Short mmCIF file of C-alpha atoms in Angstrom, two decimals:
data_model
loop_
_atom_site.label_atom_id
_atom_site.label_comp_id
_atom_site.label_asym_id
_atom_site.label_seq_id
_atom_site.Cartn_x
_atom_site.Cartn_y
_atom_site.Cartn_z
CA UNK A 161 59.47 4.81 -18.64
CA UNK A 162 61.53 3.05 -21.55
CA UNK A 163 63.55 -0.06 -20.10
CA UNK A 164 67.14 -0.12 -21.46
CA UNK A 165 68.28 -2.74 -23.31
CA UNK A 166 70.61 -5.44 -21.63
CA UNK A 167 74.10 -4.42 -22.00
CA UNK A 168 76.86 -7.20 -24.04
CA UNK A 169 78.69 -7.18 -20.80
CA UNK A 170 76.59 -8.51 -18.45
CA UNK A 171 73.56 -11.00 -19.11
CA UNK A 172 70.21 -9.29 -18.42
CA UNK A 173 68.47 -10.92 -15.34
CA UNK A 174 65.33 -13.01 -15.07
CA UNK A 175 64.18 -12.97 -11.59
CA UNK A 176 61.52 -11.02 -9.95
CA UNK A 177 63.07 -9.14 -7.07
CA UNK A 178 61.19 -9.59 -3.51
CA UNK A 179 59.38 -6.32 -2.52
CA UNK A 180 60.00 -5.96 1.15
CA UNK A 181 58.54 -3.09 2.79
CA UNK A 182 56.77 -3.93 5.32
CA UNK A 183 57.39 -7.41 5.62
CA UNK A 184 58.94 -7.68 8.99
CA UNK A 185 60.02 -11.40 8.53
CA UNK A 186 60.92 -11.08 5.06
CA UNK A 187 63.15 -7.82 6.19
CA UNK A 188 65.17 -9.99 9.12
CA UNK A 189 65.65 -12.86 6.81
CA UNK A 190 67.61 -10.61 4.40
CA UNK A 191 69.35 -8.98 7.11
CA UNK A 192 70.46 -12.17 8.44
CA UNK A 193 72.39 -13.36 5.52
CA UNK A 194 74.40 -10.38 5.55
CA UNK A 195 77.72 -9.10 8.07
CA UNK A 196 78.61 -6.09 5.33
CA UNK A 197 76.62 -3.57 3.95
CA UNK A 198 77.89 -1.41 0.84
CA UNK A 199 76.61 1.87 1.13
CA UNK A 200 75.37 4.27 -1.81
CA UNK A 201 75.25 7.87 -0.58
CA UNK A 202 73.28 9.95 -2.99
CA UNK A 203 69.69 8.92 -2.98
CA UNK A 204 69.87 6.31 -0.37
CA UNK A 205 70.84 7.68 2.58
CA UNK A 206 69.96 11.55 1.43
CA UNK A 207 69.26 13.84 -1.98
CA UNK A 208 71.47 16.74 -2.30
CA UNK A 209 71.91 18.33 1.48
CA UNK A 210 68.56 16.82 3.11
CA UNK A 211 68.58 13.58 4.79
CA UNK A 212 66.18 11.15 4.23
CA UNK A 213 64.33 10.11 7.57
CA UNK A 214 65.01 7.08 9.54
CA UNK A 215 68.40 6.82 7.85
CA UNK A 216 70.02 7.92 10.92
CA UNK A 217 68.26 5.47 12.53
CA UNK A 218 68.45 2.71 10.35
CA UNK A 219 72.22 2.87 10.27
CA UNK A 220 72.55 2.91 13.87
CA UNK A 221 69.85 0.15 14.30
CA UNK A 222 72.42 -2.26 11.73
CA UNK A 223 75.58 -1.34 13.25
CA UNK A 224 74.01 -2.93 16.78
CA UNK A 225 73.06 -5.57 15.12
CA UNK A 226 76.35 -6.04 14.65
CA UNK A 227 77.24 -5.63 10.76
CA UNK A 228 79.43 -3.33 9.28
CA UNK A 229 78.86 -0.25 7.34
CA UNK A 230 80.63 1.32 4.37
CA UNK A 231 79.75 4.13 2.30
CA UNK A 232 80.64 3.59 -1.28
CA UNK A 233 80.22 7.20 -3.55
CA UNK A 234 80.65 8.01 -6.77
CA UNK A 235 80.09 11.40 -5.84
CA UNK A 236 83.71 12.69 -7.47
CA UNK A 237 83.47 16.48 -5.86
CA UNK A 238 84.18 15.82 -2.15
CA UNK A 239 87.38 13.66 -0.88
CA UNK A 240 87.26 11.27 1.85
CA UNK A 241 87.54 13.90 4.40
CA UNK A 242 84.86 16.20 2.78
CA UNK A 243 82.33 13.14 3.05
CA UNK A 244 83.01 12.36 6.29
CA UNK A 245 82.51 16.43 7.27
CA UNK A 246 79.03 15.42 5.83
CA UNK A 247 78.59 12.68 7.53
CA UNK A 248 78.85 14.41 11.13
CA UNK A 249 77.14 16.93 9.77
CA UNK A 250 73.92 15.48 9.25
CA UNK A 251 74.32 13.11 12.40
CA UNK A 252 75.59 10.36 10.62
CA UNK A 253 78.43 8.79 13.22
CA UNK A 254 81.01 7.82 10.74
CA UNK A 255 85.04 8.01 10.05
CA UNK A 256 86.97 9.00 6.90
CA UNK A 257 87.86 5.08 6.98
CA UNK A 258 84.51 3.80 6.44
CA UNK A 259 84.28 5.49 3.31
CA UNK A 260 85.20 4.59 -0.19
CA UNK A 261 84.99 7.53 -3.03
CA UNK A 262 85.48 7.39 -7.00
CA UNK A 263 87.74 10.33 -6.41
CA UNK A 264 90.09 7.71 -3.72
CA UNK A 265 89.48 4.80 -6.06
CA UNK A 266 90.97 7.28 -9.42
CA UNK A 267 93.41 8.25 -6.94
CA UNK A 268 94.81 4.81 -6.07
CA UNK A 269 94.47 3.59 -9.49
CA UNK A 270 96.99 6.28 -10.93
CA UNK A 271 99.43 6.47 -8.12
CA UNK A 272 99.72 2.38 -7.29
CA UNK A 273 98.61 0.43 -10.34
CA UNK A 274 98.90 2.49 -14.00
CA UNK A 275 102.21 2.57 -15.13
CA UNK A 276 103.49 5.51 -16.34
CA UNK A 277 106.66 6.91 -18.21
CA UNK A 278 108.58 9.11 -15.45
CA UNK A 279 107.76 12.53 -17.81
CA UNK A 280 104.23 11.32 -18.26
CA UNK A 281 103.32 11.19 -14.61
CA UNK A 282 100.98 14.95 -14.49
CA UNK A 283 97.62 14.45 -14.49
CA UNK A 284 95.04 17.28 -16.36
CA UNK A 285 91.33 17.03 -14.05
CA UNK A 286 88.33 18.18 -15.20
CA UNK A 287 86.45 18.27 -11.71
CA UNK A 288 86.30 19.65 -8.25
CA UNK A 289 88.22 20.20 -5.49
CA UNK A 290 87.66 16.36 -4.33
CA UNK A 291 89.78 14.97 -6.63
CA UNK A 292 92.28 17.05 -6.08
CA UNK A 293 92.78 16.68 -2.82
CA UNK A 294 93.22 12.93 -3.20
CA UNK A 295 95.83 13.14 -5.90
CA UNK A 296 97.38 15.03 -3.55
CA UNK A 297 97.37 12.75 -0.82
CA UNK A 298 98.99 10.04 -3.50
CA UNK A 299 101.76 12.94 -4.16
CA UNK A 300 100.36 12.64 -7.73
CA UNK A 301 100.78 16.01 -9.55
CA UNK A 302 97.81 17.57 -11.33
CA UNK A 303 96.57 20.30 -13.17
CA UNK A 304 93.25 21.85 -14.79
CA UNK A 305 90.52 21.30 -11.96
CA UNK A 306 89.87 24.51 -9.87
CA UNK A 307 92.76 26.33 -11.12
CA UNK A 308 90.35 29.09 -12.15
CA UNK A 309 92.95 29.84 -14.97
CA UNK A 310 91.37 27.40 -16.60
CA UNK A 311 87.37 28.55 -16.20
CA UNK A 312 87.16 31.08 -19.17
CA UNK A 313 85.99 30.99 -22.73
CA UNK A 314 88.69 29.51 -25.56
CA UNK A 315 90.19 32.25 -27.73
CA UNK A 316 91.28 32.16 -30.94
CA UNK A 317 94.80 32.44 -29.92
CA UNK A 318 94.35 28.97 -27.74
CA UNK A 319 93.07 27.46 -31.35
CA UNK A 320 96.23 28.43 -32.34
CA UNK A 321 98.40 27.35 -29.69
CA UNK A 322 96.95 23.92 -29.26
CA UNK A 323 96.83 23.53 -33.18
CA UNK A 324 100.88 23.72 -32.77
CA UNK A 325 101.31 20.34 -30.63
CA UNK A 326 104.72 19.89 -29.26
CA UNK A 327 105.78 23.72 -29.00
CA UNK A 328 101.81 24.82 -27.89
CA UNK A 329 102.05 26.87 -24.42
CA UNK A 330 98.87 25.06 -23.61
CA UNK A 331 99.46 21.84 -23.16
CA UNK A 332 101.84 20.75 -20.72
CA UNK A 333 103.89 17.98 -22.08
CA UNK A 334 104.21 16.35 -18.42
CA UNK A 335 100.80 15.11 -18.64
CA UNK A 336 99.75 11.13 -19.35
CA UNK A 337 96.52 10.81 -17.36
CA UNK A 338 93.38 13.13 -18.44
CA UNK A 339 90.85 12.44 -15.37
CA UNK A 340 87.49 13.39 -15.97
CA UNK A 341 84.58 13.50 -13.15
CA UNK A 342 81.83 16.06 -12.03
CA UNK A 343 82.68 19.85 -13.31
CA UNK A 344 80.39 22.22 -11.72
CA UNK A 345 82.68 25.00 -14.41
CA UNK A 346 82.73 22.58 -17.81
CA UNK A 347 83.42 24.62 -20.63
CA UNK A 348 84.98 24.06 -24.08
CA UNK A 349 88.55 25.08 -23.53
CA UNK A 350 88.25 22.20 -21.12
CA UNK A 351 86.92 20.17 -23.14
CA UNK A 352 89.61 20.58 -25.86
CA UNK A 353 92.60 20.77 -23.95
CA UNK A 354 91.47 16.94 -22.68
CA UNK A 355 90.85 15.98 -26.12
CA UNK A 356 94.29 16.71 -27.39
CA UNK A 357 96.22 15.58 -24.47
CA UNK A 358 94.47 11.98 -24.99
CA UNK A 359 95.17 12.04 -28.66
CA UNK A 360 98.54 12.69 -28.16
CA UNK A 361 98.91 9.39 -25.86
CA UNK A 362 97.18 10.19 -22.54
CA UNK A 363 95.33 7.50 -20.67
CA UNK A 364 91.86 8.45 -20.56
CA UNK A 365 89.77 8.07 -17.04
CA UNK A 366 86.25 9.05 -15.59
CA UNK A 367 86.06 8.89 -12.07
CA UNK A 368 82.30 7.17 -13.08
CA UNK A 369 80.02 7.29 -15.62
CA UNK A 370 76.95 8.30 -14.05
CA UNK A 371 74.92 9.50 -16.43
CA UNK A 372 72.94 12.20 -13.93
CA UNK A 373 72.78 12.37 -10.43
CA UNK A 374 69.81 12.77 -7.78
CA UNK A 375 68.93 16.45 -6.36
CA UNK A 376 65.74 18.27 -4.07
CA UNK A 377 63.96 15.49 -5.66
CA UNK A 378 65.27 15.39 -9.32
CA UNK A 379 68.02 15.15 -11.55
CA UNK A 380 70.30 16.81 -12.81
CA UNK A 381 73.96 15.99 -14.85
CA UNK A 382 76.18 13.57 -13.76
CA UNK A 383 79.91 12.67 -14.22
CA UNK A 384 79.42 10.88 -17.26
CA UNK A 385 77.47 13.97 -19.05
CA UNK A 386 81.35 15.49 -18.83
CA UNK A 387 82.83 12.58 -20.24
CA UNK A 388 80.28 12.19 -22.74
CA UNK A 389 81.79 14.68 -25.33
CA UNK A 390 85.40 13.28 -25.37
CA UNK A 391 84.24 10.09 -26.30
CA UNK A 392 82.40 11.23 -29.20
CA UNK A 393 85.40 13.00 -30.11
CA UNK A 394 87.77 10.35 -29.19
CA UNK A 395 85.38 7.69 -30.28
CA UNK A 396 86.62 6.13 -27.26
CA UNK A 397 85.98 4.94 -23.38
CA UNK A 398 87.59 5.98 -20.84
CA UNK A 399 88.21 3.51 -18.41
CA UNK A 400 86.19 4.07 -15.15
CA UNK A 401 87.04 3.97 -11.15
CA UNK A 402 83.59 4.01 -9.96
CA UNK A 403 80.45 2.09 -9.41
CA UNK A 404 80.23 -0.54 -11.57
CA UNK A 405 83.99 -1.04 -12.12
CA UNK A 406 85.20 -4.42 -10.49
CA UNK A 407 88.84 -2.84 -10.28
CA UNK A 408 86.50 -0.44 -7.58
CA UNK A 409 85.11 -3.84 -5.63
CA UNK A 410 88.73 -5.53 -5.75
CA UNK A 411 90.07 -2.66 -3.96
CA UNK A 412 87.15 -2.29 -1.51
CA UNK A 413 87.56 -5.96 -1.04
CA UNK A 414 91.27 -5.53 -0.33
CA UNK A 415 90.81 -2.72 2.37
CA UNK A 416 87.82 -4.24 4.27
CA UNK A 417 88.61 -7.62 4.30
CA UNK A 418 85.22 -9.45 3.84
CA UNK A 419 83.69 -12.36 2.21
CA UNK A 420 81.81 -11.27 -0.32
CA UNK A 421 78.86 -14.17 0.14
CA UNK A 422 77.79 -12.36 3.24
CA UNK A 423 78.03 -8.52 2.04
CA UNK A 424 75.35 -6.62 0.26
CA UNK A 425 75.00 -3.59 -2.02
CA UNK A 426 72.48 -1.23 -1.33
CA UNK A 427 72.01 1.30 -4.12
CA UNK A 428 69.28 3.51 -5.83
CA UNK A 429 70.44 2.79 -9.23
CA UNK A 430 70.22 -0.23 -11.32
CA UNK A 431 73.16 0.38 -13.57
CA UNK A 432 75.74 1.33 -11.77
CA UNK A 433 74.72 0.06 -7.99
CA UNK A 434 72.76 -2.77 -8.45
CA UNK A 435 75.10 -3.95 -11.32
CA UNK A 436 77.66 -3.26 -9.09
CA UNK A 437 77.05 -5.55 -6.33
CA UNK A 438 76.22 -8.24 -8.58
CA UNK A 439 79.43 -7.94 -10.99
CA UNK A 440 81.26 -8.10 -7.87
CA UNK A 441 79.07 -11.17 -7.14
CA UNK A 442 78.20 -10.26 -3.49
CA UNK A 443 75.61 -12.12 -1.77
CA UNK A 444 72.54 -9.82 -2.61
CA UNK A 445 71.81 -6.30 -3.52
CA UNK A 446 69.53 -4.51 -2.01
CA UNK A 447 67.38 -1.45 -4.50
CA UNK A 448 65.38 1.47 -2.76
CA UNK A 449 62.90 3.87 -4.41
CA UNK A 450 64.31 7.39 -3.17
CA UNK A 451 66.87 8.04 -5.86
CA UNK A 452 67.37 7.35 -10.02
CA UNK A 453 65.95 3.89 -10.73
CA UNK A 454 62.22 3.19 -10.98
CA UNK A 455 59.92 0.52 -9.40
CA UNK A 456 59.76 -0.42 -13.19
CA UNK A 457 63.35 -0.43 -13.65
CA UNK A 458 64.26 -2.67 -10.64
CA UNK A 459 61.11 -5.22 -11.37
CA UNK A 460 62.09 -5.04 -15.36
CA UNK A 461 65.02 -3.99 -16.41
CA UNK A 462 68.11 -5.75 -17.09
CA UNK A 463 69.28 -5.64 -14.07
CA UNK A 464 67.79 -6.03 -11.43
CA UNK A 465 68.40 -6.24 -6.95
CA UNK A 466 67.68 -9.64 -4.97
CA UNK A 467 65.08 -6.68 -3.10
CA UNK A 468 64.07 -3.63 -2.84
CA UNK A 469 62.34 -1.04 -0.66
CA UNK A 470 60.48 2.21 -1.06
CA UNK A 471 62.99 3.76 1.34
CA UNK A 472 65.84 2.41 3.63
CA UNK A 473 63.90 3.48 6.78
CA UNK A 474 61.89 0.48 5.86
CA UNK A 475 64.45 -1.82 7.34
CA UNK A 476 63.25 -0.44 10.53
CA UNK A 477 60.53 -2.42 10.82
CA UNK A 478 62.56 -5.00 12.61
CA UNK A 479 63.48 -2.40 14.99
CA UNK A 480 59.93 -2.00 16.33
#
């Protein structure tokens, strides 16, 4: 597997990380250094709707050690309360507290930090039902997302109607935020509705730009695959909320309360996890095998964990 190149914005690293599955004494001298742990979801603690084994366990087993959990996503289609719902669900004791989405970060962002003009203030989503439901619970308007008015082919009337700007039907002159996350119903009329609203002034936002996302065992597109095409039209960025943005770890920061020498990122993916935890410059970061990033990746690549396991349950060891 091709190794990416080091990005300009971070240096690439040079260590070797420490491979620690089953070294028991290597395992509780990690765990010692740490009272927080950062929490990826999606291929660490399960892929799609099955549940890795042991993570149950190995939750449970850190939580009486004493530290403290927290489930970071950048899983866009469920809200705080949907992820919690999943949480009980697969036996996962957890409350809608403990958890920290893209979708919330976006959320906050908009609503407490961008300033907007008071008829710019609408937001157009192209995503699911998660992000909508925490705009709503900012009292930020939206449209676009589910609104299945807005899953059907373009027409060449809508060509028409966009083409006229200021007096088009289409495009509601309320909006100054286009959103973008995961769209299970992506299409083009989307796709070009976003386009014009940034170009005529809208701040542009991804909820994360995960290029694909782990599922049964593969992968499959992620959030950034639907931002992908409106910044080669927009030759453009948009500014993300998710793993690896800092503006994600200052407000994670802010609502836990934690020095971040003694908190750790654990994560199945180099360049947004791992690169998370050490943007954020936590004490460690902590890689496992059951999700995007190779063994190659982690050992090789530019960025790279302090550790890393073939699967959390491996932490168990110390349990034993």
């Amino acid at each position: 597997m091709a190794i990416s190149a080091p990005s300009s914005e971070y240096p690439a690293s040079t260590h070797t990380p420490r491979y620690l599955t089953g070294d028991a004494a290597g395992i509780q001298e990690f765990l010692d250094k740490f009272d927080v742990f950062l929490f990826d979801c999606d291929g660490v603690l399960w892929s799609g709707d099955h549940l890795f084994p042991g993570t149950n366990e190995t939750l449970e087993m850190l939580r009486r050690k004493g530290k403290q959990v927290v489930f970071v996503t950048n899983n866009s289609t469920k809200s705080r309360a949907d992820y919690n719902k999943k949480l009980t669900a697969l036996g996962i004791p957890s409350n809608t507290e403990e958890i920290f989405s893209s979708s919330y970060s976006a959320s906050i962002y908009i609503s407490r930090i961008l300033s907007l003009p008071p008829n710019k203030r609408k937001v157009f989503v192209i995503g699911e039902t998660g992000i909508e439901q925490e705009l709503a619970s900012e009292n930020v308007p939206f449209i676009g997302g589910t609104d299945p008015s807005y899953r059907r082919d373009i027409t060449p009337e809508d060509y028409k109607d966009i083409a006229r700007g200021d007096s088009s039907t289409l495009l509601d002159p309320e909006v100054g935020v286009v959103l973008v996350g995961l769209d299970f119903h992506i299409n083009y009329f989307k796709l070009a509705l976003a386009y014009h609203y940034v170009r005529r002034g809208a701040v542009f936002l991804a909820t994360n730009i995960d290029s694909t996302l782990p599922n049964s065992g593969t992968l499959f597109p992620g959030a950034g695959s639907m931002s992908a095409p409106l910044i080669m039209m927009l030759g453009k960025e948009p500014t993300s909320l998710g793993k690896p943005n800092q503006a994600m770890m200052d407000a994670i920061e802010g609502k836990f309360r934690f020095d971040r020498s003694r908190a750790c990122m654990v994560g199945d993916r180099a360049n947004t996890d791992i690169r998370f935890g050490i943007e954020g410059r936590l004490g460690g970061t902590l890689g496992v095998l059951t999700g995007v990033s190779s063994k190659e990746e982690f050992v090789e690549g530019a960025v790279r964990p302090s550790v890393y396991l073939d699967k959390l349950a491996d932490l168990l060891v110390v349990d034993q």
